[in-house]
């Protein structure tokens, strides 16, 4: 079995006047093939978690080895909207590498969730959709997201499972990448069949109220953790949202992944989304005065 790894991450602040260009990715990360493993294989990033989780799965099940196929990884530091030319160039590079890596039995993906290009405001949803169209519906695609992303239905439709970091500040990228990789291994072994649902209440959380270890977010995460006590719930995620991307999808959302139980996924996503909506006044920013 062969599992490919692809990452394309950018947190795009559409209110900045200066756009993100090709050179910004060159200055940070623009990697193909084994460069991905060499540069990102021993970091705190979710891509490192992909490698670690698949290695762990191989150690536990040597009779069903998974070959890890690093394909492409690009990242630029948070900045303005990605120019149309740069985004098209990135995707051309990505899909050239993907084509050379086929056939694959699964894909581990690391979009950001708040990537915006001039041509495609839902830039993550666009490339994930194109990827799904390229590889077809038969192979599992499991992705991680930064909770400072604006979830779209296109992202959900393109993936079998999506797992977001559970901490803000972000301390658990490696763990979430490992979780995604172990879920991929279990899926390929036929032990689970991920099904996913999302809730998208019409609200956005002020960035000042997004600290995961304090109210108002902490009780929401505690409710999410209690849901995970049900063995049929494989994962759940709270997308806090990114208010600095002025896109249609901007806002907070919920993701729940179950083991072949779409009704349970929808029910639990609705439970978390309803909590968020009912407590919406608690998420209004309490900003410091200028003095």
JSON list of N, CA and C in Angstrom, two decimals, residues 168-209:
[
{"chain": "A", "resi": 168, "resn": "UNK", "atom": "N", "xyz": [-5.01, 26.24, 20.85]},
{"chain": "A", "resi": 168, "resn": "UNK", "atom": "CA", "xyz": [-4.65, 27.58, 20.41]},
{"chain": "A", "resi": 168, "resn": "UNK", "atom": "C", "xyz": [-4.13, 28.34, 21.62]},
{"chain": "A", "resi": 169, "resn": "UNK", "atom": "N", "xyz": [-2.84, 28.70, 21.66]},
{"chain": "A", "resi": 169, "resn": "UNK", "atom": "CA", "xyz": [-1.83, 28.57, 20.61]},
{"chain": "A", "resi": 169, "resn": "UNK", "atom": "C", "xyz": [-1.62, 27.11, 20.19]},
{"chain": "A", "resi": 170, "resn": "UNK", "atom": "N", "xyz": [-1.12, 26.93, 18.96]},
{"chain": "A", "resi": 170, "resn": "UNK", "atom": "CA", "xyz": [-1.04, 25.61, 18.36]},
{"chain": "A", "resi": 170, "resn": "UNK", "atom": "C", "xyz": [0.17, 24.85, 18.90]},
{"chain": "A", "resi": 171, "resn": "UNK", "atom": "N", "xyz": [-0.13, 23.83, 19.70]},
{"chain": "A", "resi": 171, "resn": "UNK", "atom": "CA", "xyz": [0.93, 23.02, 20.31]},
{"chain": "A", "resi": 171, "resn": "UNK", "atom": "C", "xyz": [0.86, 21.56, 19.89]},
{"chain": "A", "resi": 172, "resn": "UNK", "atom": "N", "xyz": [-0.15, 21.19, 19.13]},
{"chain": "A", "resi": 172, "resn": "UNK", "atom": "CA", "xyz": [-0.40, 19.77, 18.88]},
{"chain": "A", "resi": 172, "resn": "UNK", "atom": "C", "xyz": [-0.44, 19.40, 17.40]},
{"chain": "A", "resi": 173, "resn": "UNK", "atom": "N", "xyz": [0.25, 20.15, 16.55]},
{"chain": "A", "resi": 173, "resn": "UNK", "atom": "CA", "xyz": [0.26, 19.80, 15.13]},
{"chain": "A", "resi": 173, "resn": "UNK", "atom": "C", "xyz": [0.80, 18.39, 14.91]},
{"chain": "A", "resi": 174, "resn": "UNK", "atom": "N", "xyz": [1.90, 18.07, 15.57]},
{"chain": "A", "resi": 174, "resn": "UNK", "atom": "CA", "xyz": [2.51, 16.75, 15.42]},
{"chain": "A", "resi": 174, "resn": "UNK", "atom": "C", "xyz": [1.52, 15.65, 15.81]},
{"chain": "A", "resi": 175, "resn": "UNK", "atom": "N", "xyz": [0.84, 15.83, 16.93]},
{"chain": "A", "resi": 175, "resn": "UNK", "atom": "CA", "xyz": [-0.12, 14.83, 17.40]},
{"chain": "A", "resi": 175, "resn": "UNK", "atom": "C", "xyz": [-1.27, 14.67, 16.43]},
{"chain": "A", "resi": 176, "resn": "UNK", "atom": "N", "xyz": [-1.75, 15.77, 15.85]},
{"chain": "A", "resi": 176, "resn": "UNK", "atom": "CA", "xyz": [-2.88, 15.67, 14.93]},
{"chain": "A", "resi": 176, "resn": "UNK", "atom": "C", "xyz": [-2.45, 15.01, 13.62]},
{"chain": "A", "resi": 177, "resn": "UNK", "atom": "N", "xyz": [-1.23, 15.27, 13.19]},
{"chain": "A", "resi": 177, "resn": "UNK", "atom": "CA", "xyz": [-0.73, 14.58, 12.00]},
{"chain": "A", "resi": 177, "resn": "UNK", "atom": "C", "xyz": [-0.61, 13.08, 12.25]},
{"chain": "A", "resi": 178, "resn": "UNK", "atom": "N", "xyz": [-0.12, 12.71, 13.43]},
{"chain": "A", "resi": 178, "resn": "UNK", "atom": "CA", "xyz": [-0.02, 11.30, 13.79]},
{"chain": "A", "resi": 178, "resn": "UNK", "atom": "C", "xyz": [-1.41, 10.67, 13.83]},
{"chain": "A", "resi": 179, "resn": "UNK", "atom": "N", "xyz": [-2.39, 11.40, 14.41]},
{"chain": "A", "resi": 179, "resn": "UNK", "atom": "CA", "xyz": [-3.76, 10.90, 14.49]},
{"chain": "A", "resi": 179, "resn": "UNK", "atom": "C", "xyz": [-4.31, 10.64, 13.09]},
{"chain": "A", "resi": 180, "resn": "UNK", "atom": "N", "xyz": [-4.08, 11.57, 12.17]},
{"chain": "A", "resi": 180, "resn": "UNK", "atom": "CA", "xyz": [-4.55, 11.40, 10.80]},
{"chain": "A", "resi": 180, "resn": "UNK", "atom": "C", "xyz": [-3.90, 10.19, 10.14]},
{"chain": "A", "resi": 181, "resn": "UNK", "atom": "N", "xyz": [-2.61, 10.00, 10.38]},
{"chain": "A", "resi": 181, "resn": "UNK", "atom": "CA", "xyz": [-1.90, 8.88, 9.76]},
{"chain": "A", "resi": 181, "resn": "UNK", "atom": "C", "xyz": [-2.38, 7.54, 10.31]},
{"chain": "A", "resi": 182, "resn": "UNK", "atom": "N", "xyz": [-2.63, 7.47, 11.61]},
{"chain": "A", "resi": 182, "resn": "UNK", "atom": "CA", "xyz": [-3.13, 6.23, 12.20]},
{"chain": "A", "resi": 182, "resn": "UNK", "atom": "C", "xyz": [-4.54, 5.93, 11.70]},
{"chain": "A", "resi": 183, "resn": "UNK", "atom": "N", "xyz": [-5.34, 6.98, 11.52]},
{"chain": "A", "resi": 183, "resn": "UNK", "atom": "CA", "xyz": [-6.68, 6.79, 10.96]},
{"chain": "A", "resi": 183, "resn": "UNK", "atom": "C", "xyz": [-6.57, 6.28, 9.52]},
{"chain": "A", "resi": 184, "resn": "UNK", "atom": "N", "xyz": [-5.63, 6.81, 8.76]},
{"chain": "A", "resi": 184, "resn": "UNK", "atom": "CA", "xyz": [-5.42, 6.34, 7.40]},
{"chain": "A", "resi": 184, "resn": "UNK", "atom": "C", "xyz": [-5.05, 4.85, 7.40]},
{"chain": "A", "resi": 185, "resn": "UNK", "atom": "N", "xyz": [-4.12, 4.47, 8.28]},
{"chain": "A", "resi": 185, "resn": "UNK", "atom": "CA", "xyz": [-3.69, 3.07, 8.33]},
{"chain": "A", "resi": 185, "resn": "UNK", "atom": "C", "xyz": [-4.86, 2.16, 8.69]},
{"chain": "A", "resi": 186, "resn": "UNK", "atom": "N", "xyz": [-5.65, 2.55, 9.67]},
{"chain": "A", "resi": 186, "resn": "UNK", "atom": "CA", "xyz": [-6.80, 1.74, 10.07]},
{"chain": "A", "resi": 186, "resn": "UNK", "atom": "C", "xyz": [-7.83, 1.65, 8.94]},
{"chain": "A", "resi": 187, "resn": "UNK", "atom": "N", "xyz": [-7.97, 2.73, 8.18]},
{"chain": "A", "resi": 187, "resn": "UNK", "atom": "CA", "xyz": [-8.90, 2.74, 7.05]},
{"chain": "A", "resi": 187, "resn": "UNK", "atom": "C", "xyz": [-8.42, 1.78, 5.97]},
{"chain": "A", "resi": 188, "resn": "UNK", "atom": "N", "xyz": [-7.14, 1.82, 5.65]},
{"chain": "A", "resi": 188, "resn": "UNK", "atom": "CA", "xyz": [-6.60, 0.95, 4.60]},
{"chain": "A", "resi": 188, "resn": "UNK", "atom": "C", "xyz": [-6.65, -0.52, 5.01]},
{"chain": "A", "resi": 189, "resn": "UNK", "atom": "N", "xyz": [-6.54, -0.78, 6.32]},
{"chain": "A", "resi": 189, "resn": "UNK", "atom": "CA", "xyz": [-6.62, -2.17, 6.79]},
{"chain": "A", "resi": 189, "resn": "UNK", "atom": "C", "xyz": [-8.06, -2.65, 6.89]},
{"chain": "A", "resi": 190, "resn": "UNK", "atom": "N", "xyz": [-9.02, -1.77, 6.62]},
{"chain": "A", "resi": 190, "resn": "UNK", "atom": "CA", "xyz": [-10.42, -2.15, 6.67]},
{"chain": "A", "resi": 190, "resn": "UNK", "atom": "C", "xyz": [-11.02, -2.20, 8.05]},
{"chain": "A", "resi": 191, "resn": "UNK", "atom": "N", "xyz": [-10.33, -1.61, 9.04]},
{"chain": "A", "resi": 191, "resn": "UNK", "atom": "CA", "xyz": [-10.81, -1.63, 10.42]},
{"chain": "A", "resi": 191, "resn": "UNK", "atom": "C", "xyz": [-11.89, -0.58, 10.66]},
{"chain": "A", "resi": 192, "resn": "UNK", "atom": "N", "xyz": [-11.82, 0.53, 9.94]},
{"chain": "A", "resi": 192, "resn": "UNK", "atom": "CA", "xyz": [-12.82, 1.61, 10.08]},
{"chain": "A", "resi": 192, "resn": "UNK", "atom": "C", "xyz": [-13.16, 2.14, 8.70]},
{"chain": "A", "resi": 193, "resn": "UNK", "atom": "N", "xyz": [-14.31, 2.83, 8.63]},
{"chain": "A", "resi": 193, "resn": "UNK", "atom": "CA", "xyz": [-14.74, 3.50, 7.42]},
{"chain": "A", "resi": 193, "resn": "UNK", "atom": "C", "xyz": [-15.17, 4.91, 7.79]},
{"chain": "A", "resi": 194, "resn": "UNK", "atom": "N", "xyz": [-14.28, 5.88, 7.68]},
{"chain": "A", "resi": 194, "resn": "UNK", "atom": "CA", "xyz": [-14.60, 7.24, 8.13]},
{"chain": "A", "resi": 194, "resn": "UNK", "atom": "C", "xyz": [-15.76, 7.86, 7.36]},
{"chain": "A", "resi": 195, "resn": "UNK", "atom": "N", "xyz": [-16.68, 8.44, 8.11]},
{"chain": "A", "resi": 195, "resn": "UNK", "atom": "CA", "xyz": [-17.75, 9.25, 7.54]},
{"chain": "A", "resi": 195, "resn": "UNK", "atom": "C", "xyz": [-17.77, 10.57, 8.29]},
{"chain": "A", "resi": 196, "resn": "UNK", "atom": "N", "xyz": [-18.03, 11.65, 7.59]},
{"chain": "A", "resi": 196, "resn": "UNK", "atom": "CA", "xyz": [-17.83, 12.98, 8.18]},
{"chain": "A", "resi": 196, "resn": "UNK", "atom": "C", "xyz": [-19.05, 13.86, 7.97]},
{"chain": "A", "resi": 197, "resn": "UNK", "atom": "N", "xyz": [-19.30, 14.70, 8.97]},
{"chain": "A", "resi": 197, "resn": "UNK", "atom": "CA", "xyz": [-20.34, 15.72, 8.88]},
{"chain": "A", "resi": 197, "resn": "UNK", "atom": "C", "xyz": [-19.79, 17.02, 9.46]},
{"chain": "A", "resi": 198, "resn": "UNK", "atom": "N", "xyz": [-20.34, 18.13, 9.01]},
{"chain": "A", "resi": 198, "resn": "UNK", "atom": "CA", "xyz": [-19.92, 19.44, 9.49]},
{"chain": "A", "resi": 198, "resn": "UNK", "atom": "C", "xyz": [-21.14, 20.27, 9.87]},
{"chain": "A", "resi": 199, "resn": "UNK", "atom": "N", "xyz": [-20.95, 21.14, 10.83]},
{"chain": "A", "resi": 199, "resn": "UNK", "atom": "CA", "xyz": [-21.95, 22.15, 11.20]},
{"chain": "A", "resi": 199, "resn": "UNK", "atom": "C", "xyz": [-21.31, 23.52, 11.02]},
{"chain": "A", "resi": 200, "resn": "UNK", "atom": "N", "xyz": [-22.03, 24.41, 10.37]},
{"chain": "A", "resi": 200, "resn": "UNK", "atom": "CA", "xyz": [-21.50, 25.75, 10.07]},
{"chain": "A", "resi": 200, "resn": "UNK", "atom": "C", "xyz": [-22.49, 26.81, 10.55]},
{"chain": "A", "resi": 201, "resn": "UNK", "atom": "N", "xyz": [-22.52, 27.06, 11.87]},
{"chain": "A", "resi": 201, "resn": "UNK", "atom": "CA", "xyz": [-23.43, 28.09, 12.38]},
{"chain": "A", "resi": 201, "resn": "UNK", "atom": "C", "xyz": [-23.04, 29.47, 11.83]},
{"chain": "A", "resi": 202, "resn": "UNK", "atom": "N", "xyz": [-24.00, 30.37, 11.67]},
{"chain": "A", "resi": 202, "resn": "UNK", "atom": "CA", "xyz": [-23.72, 31.68, 11.06]},
{"chain": "A", "resi": 202, "resn": "UNK", "atom": "C", "xyz": [-23.08, 32.65, 12.05]},
{"chain": "A", "resi": 203, "resn": "UNK", "atom": "N", "xyz": [-21.84, 32.35, 12.46]},
{"chain": "A", "resi": 203, "resn": "UNK", "atom": "CA", "xyz": [-21.16, 33.19, 13.43]},
{"chain": "A", "resi": 203, "resn": "UNK", "atom": "C", "xyz": [-19.66, 33.08, 13.26]},
{"chain": "A", "resi": 204, "resn": "UNK", "atom": "N", "xyz": [-18.97, 34.05, 13.80]},
{"chain": "A", "resi": 204, "resn": "UNK", "atom": "CA", "xyz": [-17.51, 34.06, 13.80]},
{"chain": "A", "resi": 204, "resn": "UNK", "atom": "C", "xyz": [-17.03, 34.44, 15.19]},
{"chain": "A", "resi": 205, "resn": "UNK", "atom": "N", "xyz": [-16.00, 33.75, 15.66]},
{"chain": "A", "resi": 205, "resn": "UNK", "atom": "CA", "xyz": [-15.46, 34.01, 16.99]},
{"chain": "A", "resi": 205, "resn": "UNK", "atom": "C", "xyz": [-14.37, 35.08, 16.88]},
{"chain": "A", "resi": 206, "resn": "UNK", "atom": "N", "xyz": [-14.49, 36.12, 17.68]},
{"chain": "A", "resi": 206, "resn": "UNK", "atom": "CA", "xyz": [-13.44, 37.14, 17.73]},
{"chain": "A", "resi": 206, "resn": "UNK", "atom": "C", "xyz": [-12.11, 36.47, 18.09]},
{"chain": "A", "resi": 207, "resn": "UNK", "atom": "N", "xyz": [-11.05, 36.86, 17.41]},
{"chain": "A", "resi": 207, "resn": "UNK", "atom": "CA", "xyz": [-9.75, 36.21, 17.59]},
{"chain": "A", "resi": 207, "resn": "UNK", "atom": "C", "xyz": [-9.28, 36.31, 19.04]},
{"chain": "A", "resi": 208, "resn": "UNK", "atom": "N", "xyz": [-9.73, 37.36, 19.75]},
{"chain": "A", "resi": 208, "resn": "UNK", "atom": "CA", "xyz": [-9.32, 37.58, 21.14]},
{"chain": "A", "resi": 208, "resn": "UNK", "atom": "C", "xyz": [-9.98, 36.58, 22.08]},
{"chain": "A", "resi": 209, "resn": "UNK", "atom": "N", "xyz": [-11.00, 35.87, 21.62]},
{"chain": "A", "resi": 209, "resn": "UNK", "atom": "CA", "xyz": [-11.73, 34.92, 22.45]},
{"chain": "A", "resi": 209, "resn": "UNK", "atom": "C", "xyz": [-11.45, 33.47, 22.04]}
]
